[in-house]
PDB file of C-alpha atoms in Angstrom:
ATOM      1  CA  GLY G  14     -31.406 -15.884 -17.269  1.00 65.00           C
ATOM      2  CA  SER G  15     -31.464 -18.141 -14.244  1.00 66.00           C
ATOM      3  CA  GLY G  16     -34.721 -16.753 -12.869  1.00 66.00           C
ATOM      4  CA  ARG G  17     -33.023 -15.221  -9.819  1.00 68.00           C
ATOM      5  CA  ILE G  18     -32.564 -11.732 -11.270  1.00 64.00           C
ATOM      6  CA  GLY G  19     -33.302  -9.840 -14.474  1.00 60.00           C
ATOM      7  CA  ALA G  20     -36.950 -10.462 -15.302  1.00 57.00           C
ATOM      8  CA  THR G  21     -38.281  -8.197 -12.551  1.00 61.00           C
ATOM      9  CA  LEU G  22     -35.760  -5.507 -13.480  1.00 63.00           C
ATOM     10  CA  MET G  23     -36.323  -5.615 -17.234  1.00 65.00           C
ATOM     11  CA  ALA G  24     -40.057  -6.475 -17.197  1.00 71.00           C
ATOM     12  CA  THR G  25     -39.447  -8.938 -20.028  1.00 79.00           C
ATOM     13  CA  ASP G  26     -40.715 -12.468 -20.650  1.00 86.00           C
ATOM     14  CA  ASP G  27     -37.722 -14.258 -22.136  1.00 89.00           C
ATOM     15  CA  VAL G  28     -39.421 -17.659 -22.129  1.00 91.00           C
ATOM     16  CA  ALA G  29     -42.404 -16.340 -24.091  1.00 92.00           C
ATOM     17  CA  PHE G  30     -40.038 -14.698 -26.588  1.00 92.00           C
ATOM     18  CA  LEU G  31     -38.155 -17.961 -27.140  1.00 95.00           C
ATOM     19  CA  ASP G  32     -41.410 -19.915 -27.379  1.00 96.00           C
ATOM     20  CA  ARG G  33     -42.521 -17.555 -30.140  1.00 96.00           C
ATOM     21  CA  LEU G  34     -39.157 -17.926 -31.872  1.00 96.00           C
ATOM     22  CA  VAL G  35     -39.467 -21.731 -31.858  1.00 96.00           C
ATOM     23  CA  ALA G  36     -43.028 -21.489 -33.205  1.00 95.00           C
ATOM     24  CA  VAL G  37     -41.953 -19.216 -36.065  1.00 96.00           C
ATOM     25  CA  VAL G  38     -39.059 -21.472 -37.039  1.00 95.00           C
ATOM     26  CA  ARG G  39     -41.277 -24.558 -36.859  1.00 93.00           C
ATOM     27  CA  SER G  40     -43.759 -22.864 -39.200  1.00 95.00           C
ATOM     28  CA  GLN G  41     -41.028 -22.399 -41.811  1.00 96.00           C
ATOM     29  CA  LEU G  42     -38.839 -25.501 -41.452  1.00 95.00           C
ATOM     30  CA  ALA G  43     -39.315 -29.218 -40.886  1.00 93.00           C
ATOM     31  CA  ILE G  44     -37.903 -29.722 -37.389  1.00 91.00           C
ATOM     32  CA  ASP G  45     -37.840 -33.093 -35.630  1.00 89.00           C
ATOM     33  CA  ALA G  46     -36.545 -31.891 -32.260  1.00 94.00           C
ATOM     34  CA  VAL G  47     -35.514 -28.738 -30.402  1.00 96.00           C
ATOM     35  CA  PHE G  48     -32.388 -28.581 -28.241  1.00 97.00           C
ATOM     36  CA  VAL G  49     -31.025 -25.565 -26.375  1.00 97.00           C
ATOM     37  CA  THR G  50     -27.555 -24.720 -25.141  1.00 98.00           C
ATOM     38  CA  GLY G  51     -25.708 -21.797 -23.606  1.00 97.00           C
ATOM     39  CA  PHE G  52     -22.763 -20.536 -21.566  1.00 97.00           C
ATOM     40  CA  ASP G  53     -22.807 -18.719 -18.201  1.00 94.00           C
ATOM     41  CA  SER G  54     -26.064 -16.724 -18.047  1.00 91.00           C
ATOM     42  CA  GLY G  55     -26.974 -18.302 -21.373  1.00 94.00           C
ATOM     43  CA  ALA G  56     -26.601 -21.707 -19.721  1.00 96.00           C
ATOM     44  CA  ALA G  57     -28.994 -20.610 -16.995  1.00 94.00           C
ATOM     45  CA  MET G  58     -31.449 -19.302 -19.604  1.00 94.00           C
ATOM     46  CA  ALA G  59     -31.237 -22.529 -21.612  1.00 97.00           C
ATOM     47  CA  GLN G  60     -32.128 -24.579 -18.530  1.00 96.00           C
ATOM     48  CA  ARG G  61     -34.901 -22.212 -17.536  1.00 95.00           C
ATOM     49  CA  PHE G  62     -36.383 -22.311 -21.029  1.00 96.00           C
ATOM     50  CA  ALA G  63     -36.273 -26.110 -21.071  1.00 96.00           C
ATOM     51  CA  LEU G  64     -38.140 -26.155 -17.752  1.00 96.00           C
ATOM     52  CA  GLU G  65     -40.752 -23.487 -18.534  1.00 94.00           C
ATOM     53  CA  SER G  66     -41.271 -23.609 -22.301  1.00 95.00           C
ATOM     54  CA  GLN G  67     -44.653 -24.363 -23.798  1.00 92.00           C
ATOM     55  CA  ALA G  68     -42.805 -26.065 -26.667  1.00 91.00           C
ATOM     56  CA  THR G  69     -41.444 -29.604 -26.507  1.00 91.00           C
ATOM     57  CA  ILE G  70     -37.734 -29.390 -25.726  1.00 95.00           C
ATOM     58  CA  SER G  71     -35.828 -32.636 -26.258  1.00 96.00           C
ATOM     59  CA  GLY G  72     -32.675 -31.635 -24.429  1.00 97.00           C
ATOM     60  CA  VAL G  73     -30.527 -28.933 -22.904  1.00 98.00           C
ATOM     61  CA  ALA G  74     -26.764 -28.521 -22.577  1.00 98.00           C
ATOM     62  CA  ALA G  75     -25.434 -25.962 -20.103  1.00 98.00           C
ATOM     63  CA  VAL G  76     -21.799 -24.869 -19.820  1.00 98.00           C
ATOM     64  CA  ALA G  77     -20.680 -23.049 -16.663  1.00 97.00           C
ATOM     65  CA  GLY G  78     -24.109 -21.931 -15.493  1.00 95.00           C
ATOM     66  CA  HIS G  79     -26.827 -22.962 -13.025  1.00 94.00           C
ATOM     67  CA  VAL G  80     -30.562 -22.522 -13.138  1.00 93.00           C
ATOM     68  CA  TRP G  81     -32.226 -21.283  -9.952  1.00 87.00           C
ATOM     69  CA  PRO G  82     -32.948 -24.494  -7.933  1.00 88.00           C
ATOM     70  CA  PRO G  83     -36.620 -23.656  -7.155  1.00 89.00           C
ATOM     71  CA  LEU G  84     -37.362 -23.654 -10.898  1.00 91.00           C
ATOM     72  CA  ILE G  85     -36.384 -27.331 -11.085  1.00 93.00           C
ATOM     73  CA  GLU G  86     -38.587 -28.134  -8.102  1.00 91.00           C
ATOM     74  CA  ARG G  87     -41.488 -26.196  -9.607  1.00 90.00           C
ATOM     75  CA  ALA G  88     -41.206 -28.220 -12.827  1.00 91.00           C
ATOM     76  CA  ARG G  89     -42.017 -31.479 -11.006  1.00 88.00           C
ATOM     77  CA  ALA G  90     -45.720 -30.917 -11.633  1.00 85.00           C
ATOM     78  CA  THR G  91     -45.212 -30.653 -15.408  1.00 87.00           C
ATOM     79  CA  ASN G  92     -43.856 -34.192 -16.026  1.00 88.00           C
ATOM     80  CA  ARG G  93     -41.115 -32.799 -18.247  1.00 89.00           C
ATOM     81  CA  SER G  94     -39.113 -35.196 -20.406  1.00 93.00           C
ATOM     82  CA  LEU G  95     -35.761 -33.866 -21.584  1.00 96.00           C
ATOM     83  CA  SER G  96     -32.163 -34.998 -21.551  1.00 97.00           C
ATOM     84  CA  VAL G  97     -29.712 -32.771 -19.683  1.00 98.00           C
ATOM     85  CA  LEU G  98     -25.964 -32.275 -20.113  1.00 98.00           C
ATOM     86  CA  LEU G  99     -24.143 -30.061 -17.611  1.00 98.00           C
ATOM     87  CA  LEU G 100     -20.483 -29.122 -18.085  1.00 98.00           C
ATOM     88  CA  PHE G 101     -18.453 -27.319 -15.438  1.00 98.00           C
ATOM     89  CA  GLY G 102     -14.792 -26.643 -14.738  1.00 98.00           C
ATOM     90  CA  ASN G 103     -13.481 -27.757 -11.372  1.00 97.00           C
ATOM     91  CA  ASP G 104     -11.471 -24.516 -11.148  1.00 97.00           C
ATOM     92  CA  ASP G 105     -14.280 -22.089 -12.004  1.00 97.00           C
ATOM     93  CA  PRO G 106     -14.418 -19.294  -9.389  1.00 96.00           C
ATOM     94  CA  GLN G 107     -17.860 -18.273 -10.695  1.00 94.00           C
ATOM     95  CA  ASN G 108     -19.251 -21.780 -10.064  1.00 96.00           C
ATOM     96  CA  PRO G 109     -17.394 -23.410  -7.141  1.00 96.00           C
ATOM     97  CA  ARG G 110     -17.158 -27.184  -7.306  1.00 96.00           C
ATOM     98  CA  ASP G 111     -18.729 -27.490  -3.856  1.00 96.00           C
ATOM     99  CA  GLY G 112     -21.099 -24.560  -4.268  1.00 96.00           C
ATOM    100  CA  GLY G 113     -21.133 -21.489  -2.025  1.00 93.00           C
ATOM    101  CA  THR G 114     -21.392 -17.724  -2.014  1.00 92.00           C
ATOM    102  CA  VAL G 115     -20.008 -15.907  -5.058  1.00 91.00           C
ATOM    103  CA  ASP G 116     -19.415 -12.152  -5.368  1.00 87.00           C
ATOM    104  CA  TYR G 117     -20.190 -11.238  -8.986  1.00 80.00           C
ATOM    105  CA  GLY G 118     -19.345  -7.553  -8.504  1.00 79.00           C
ATOM    106  CA  ASN G 119     -21.509  -4.427  -8.487  1.00 80.00           C
ATOM    107  CA  GLY G 120     -23.065  -5.551  -5.209  1.00 83.00           C
ATOM    108  CA  LEU G 121     -24.404  -8.836  -6.618  1.00 81.00           C
ATOM    109  CA  VAL G 122     -23.696 -11.705  -4.229  1.00 87.00           C
ATOM    110  CA  LEU G 123     -25.463 -15.027  -4.806  1.00 84.00           C
ATOM    111  CA  THR G 124     -25.392 -18.490  -3.294  1.00 89.00           C
ATOM    112  CA  THR G 125     -24.594 -21.008  -6.012  1.00 92.00           C
ATOM    113  CA  PRO G 126     -25.281 -24.758  -5.773  1.00 94.00           C
ATOM    114  CA  SER G 127     -22.618 -27.302  -6.610  1.00 97.00           C
ATOM    115  CA  PRO G 128     -22.691 -28.782 -10.125  1.00 97.00           C
ATOM    116  CA  LEU G 129     -23.497 -32.169  -8.593  1.00 97.00           C
ATOM    117  CA  ALA G 130     -26.469 -30.681  -6.726  1.00 97.00           C
ATOM    118  CA  THR G 131     -27.905 -29.193  -9.918  1.00 97.00           C
ATOM    119  CA  ALA G 132     -27.393 -32.431 -11.851  1.00 97.00           C
ATOM    120  CA  SER G 133     -28.939 -34.463  -9.026  1.00 97.00           C
ATOM    121  CA  ALA G 134     -31.975 -32.158  -8.991  1.00 96.00           C
ATOM    122  CA  PHE G 135     -32.515 -32.794 -12.692  1.00 97.00           C
ATOM    123  CA  ALA G 136     -32.114 -36.539 -12.119  1.00 97.00           C
ATOM    124  CA  GLN G 137     -34.804 -36.407  -9.428  1.00 96.00           C
ATOM    125  CA  LEU G 138     -37.052 -34.353 -11.701  1.00 96.00           C
ATOM    126  CA  LEU G 139     -36.721 -36.968 -14.445  1.00 96.00           C
ATOM    127  CA  GLN G 140     -37.116 -39.893 -12.013  1.00 96.00           C
ATOM    128  CA  CYS G 141     -33.792 -41.467 -12.978  1.00 97.00           C
ATOM    129  CA  THR G 142     -33.002 -44.739 -11.203  1.00 95.00           C
ATOM    130  CA  THR G 143     -29.444 -45.612 -12.282  1.00 94.00           C
ATOM    131  CA  GLN G 144     -26.334 -43.528 -11.502  1.00 95.00           C
ATOM    132  CA  LEU G 145     -22.914 -44.224 -13.036  1.00 94.00           C
ATOM    133  CA  GLY G 146     -19.516 -42.601 -12.598  1.00 95.00           C
ATOM    134  CA  ALA G 147     -16.378 -42.620 -14.748  1.00 94.00           C
ATOM    135  CA  THR G 148     -13.056 -40.784 -14.904  1.00 93.00           C
ATOM    136  CA  ALA G 149     -10.948 -40.261 -18.036  1.00 88.00           C
ATOM    137  CA  THR G 150      -7.798 -38.113 -17.917  1.00 88.00           C
ATOM    138  CA  ILE G 151      -9.126 -34.635 -16.988  1.00 94.00           C
ATOM    139  CA  ILE G 152     -12.842 -35.435 -17.002  1.00 96.00           C
ATOM    140  CA  GLN G 153     -15.077 -36.832 -14.277  1.00 97.00           C
ATOM    141  CA  SER G 154     -18.411 -37.996 -15.648  1.00 97.00           C
ATOM    142  CA  THR G 155     -21.490 -38.687 -13.542  1.00 97.00           C
ATOM    143  CA  SER G 156     -24.546 -39.867 -15.424  1.00 97.00           C
ATOM    144  CA  TRP G 157     -28.084 -40.923 -14.596  1.00 97.00           C
ATOM    145  CA  HIS G 158     -30.050 -43.380 -16.730  1.00 96.00           C
ATOM    146  CA  ALA G 159     -33.383 -45.192 -16.778  1.00 95.00           C
ATOM    147  CA  CYS G 160     -35.027 -41.778 -16.586  1.00 96.00           C
ATOM    148  CA  ARG G 161     -38.532 -40.737 -17.631  1.00 94.00           C
ATOM    149  CA  ASN G 162     -39.253 -41.498 -21.308  1.00 93.00           C
ATOM    150  CA  HIS G 163     -35.705 -42.789 -21.943  1.00 93.00           C
ATOM    151  CA  THR G 164     -34.012 -39.481 -21.195  1.00 96.00           C
ATOM    152  CA  GLN G 165     -30.700 -39.108 -19.380  1.00 97.00           C
ATOM    153  CA  VAL G 166     -28.707 -36.653 -17.282  1.00 98.00           C
ATOM    154  CA  GLN G 167     -24.935 -36.268 -17.566  1.00 98.00           C
ATOM    155  CA  LEU G 168     -22.531 -34.090 -15.584  1.00 98.00           C
ATOM    156  CA  LEU G 169     -19.017 -33.498 -16.954  1.00 98.00           C
ATOM    157  CA  GLN G 170     -16.526 -31.868 -14.583  1.00 98.00           C
ATOM    158  CA  VAL G 171     -13.196 -30.835 -16.075  1.00 97.00           C
ATOM    159  CA  ASP G 172      -9.976 -30.502 -14.083  1.00 97.00           C
ATOM    160  CA  GLY G 173      -7.986 -27.359 -14.789  1.00 97.00           C
ATOM    161  CA  LEU G 174     -10.942 -25.551 -16.386  1.00 97.00           C
ATOM    162  CA  GLY G 175     -12.212 -22.215 -15.152  1.00 97.00           C
ATOM    163  CA  HIS G 176     -15.072 -20.106 -16.485  1.00 97.00           C
ATOM    164  CA  HIS G 177     -14.577 -20.814 -20.178  1.00 97.00           C
ATOM    165  CA  TRP G 178     -16.120 -22.722 -23.084  1.00 97.00           C
ATOM    166  CA  PRO G 179     -13.590 -25.551 -23.431  1.00 96.00           C
ATOM    167  CA  GLY G 180     -12.273 -25.975 -26.943  1.00 95.00           C
ATOM    168  CA  GLY G 181     -13.281 -22.420 -27.835  1.00 94.00           C
ATOM    169  CA  GLU G 182     -11.701 -19.041 -27.220  1.00 92.00           C
ATOM    170  CA  PRO G 183     -10.768 -18.370 -23.572  1.00 93.00           C
ATOM    171  CA  THR G 184     -13.034 -15.902 -21.763  1.00 90.00           C
ATOM    172  CA  ALA G 185     -11.536 -12.421 -22.146  1.00 88.00           C
ATOM    173  CA  LEU G 186     -11.410 -11.586 -18.434  1.00 90.00           C
ATOM    174  CA  PRO G 187      -8.515 -11.702 -15.936  1.00 92.00           C
ATOM    175  CA  PRO G 188      -7.606 -15.205 -14.658  1.00 91.00           C
ATOM    176  CA  ASP G 189      -8.339 -14.168 -11.060  1.00 90.00           C
ATOM    177  CA  ILE G 190     -11.987 -13.705 -12.134  1.00 92.00           C
ATOM    178  CA  VAL G 191     -12.485 -16.602 -14.541  1.00 95.00           C
ATOM    179  CA  GLY G 192      -9.743 -19.063 -13.591  1.00 97.00           C
ATOM    180  CA  PRO G 193      -7.569 -21.166 -15.933  1.00 97.00           C
ATOM    181  CA  TYR G 194      -8.337 -22.353 -19.457  1.00 97.00           C
ATOM    182  CA  GLU G 195      -8.311 -26.025 -20.475  1.00 95.00           C
ATOM    183  CA  GLY G 196      -9.033 -26.859 -24.097  1.00 93.00           C
ATOM    184  CA  ARG G 197      -8.530 -30.604 -24.421  1.00 94.00           C
ATOM    185  CA  LEU G 198     -12.260 -31.203 -24.087  1.00 95.00           C
ATOM    186  CA  ARG G 199     -14.193 -29.639 -26.969  1.00 96.00           C
ATOM    187  CA  ALA G 200     -17.557 -28.680 -25.513  1.00 97.00           C
ATOM    188  CA  THR G 201     -19.195 -28.141 -28.903  1.00 98.00           C
ATOM    189  CA  ASP G 202     -18.337 -31.685 -30.002  1.00 97.00           C
ATOM    190  CA  ALA G 203     -19.465 -33.184 -26.682  1.00 97.00           C
ATOM    191  CA  ILE G 204     -22.789 -31.335 -26.869  1.00 98.00           C
ATOM    192  CA  TRP G 205     -23.370 -32.345 -30.495  1.00 97.00           C
ATOM    193  CA  ARG G 206     -22.783 -36.015 -29.612  1.00 97.00           C
ATOM    194  CA  PHE G 207     -25.112 -35.774 -26.617  1.00 98.00           C
ATOM    195  CA  PHE G 208     -27.907 -34.194 -28.644  1.00 97.00           C
ATOM    196  CA  ASN G 209     -27.513 -36.749 -31.432  1.00 95.00           C
ATOM    197  CA  GLN G 210     -27.663 -39.593 -28.912  1.00 95.00           C
ATOM    198  CA  ASN G 211     -30.840 -38.165 -27.433  1.00 95.00           C
ATOM    199  CA  LYS G 212     -32.905 -37.373 -30.494  1.00 90.00           C
ATOM    200  CA  PRO G 213     -36.413 -38.750 -29.806  1.00 83.00           C
ATOM    201  CA  ALA G 214     -36.198 -41.357 -32.566  1.00 68.00           C
ATOM    202  CA  THR G 215     -32.833 -42.750 -31.368  1.00 57.00           C
ATOM    203  CA  ARG G 216     -33.255 -42.956 -27.596  1.00 55.00           C
ATOM    204  CA  THR G 217     -32.510 -46.526 -26.554  1.00 51.00           C
ATOM    205  CA  ASN G 218     -31.958 -46.573 -22.773  1.00 47.00           C
TER     206      ASN G 218
END
């Protein structure tokens, strides 16, 4: 997952496994670009894979999950080029809007950055020079452009959304754990548009 826990407990190399998976698929299919996405711990794993993979990853979309901040800092030496979309709910108790300490149960207490801090770290990694902001109904968008190799970073923050995949089925946990559901934004559609806009052959910024 995020790189904070798991690997030392399970003695597994998730990044190497996914690298091998990409290599096998590439050997069987004609693939122009690889994008990764995920939710919660899957969002953390998607970001970690994009930062550590030996394959060329064109972009990552993460819903309701952070990567461990030191992994972004460590990637500065690799000159990574990838576009990043982060989507968070402003009412997600698992990922507070302003960051902070979160009790995940079973004795696991972690300090979580704010969504803006994670997005800003990616923008610094990719040497972005232009930051824009926009608000539309329930969505606040912050985006960074003029990044390395025409990539971009975008943060979407959704009012009234807790720890759910918006536009999909609500997370099957009590509201006091995951917060409210808001489905007017369809995350799958937003991610598909973002990936299509950032295919290597169509990058224009």
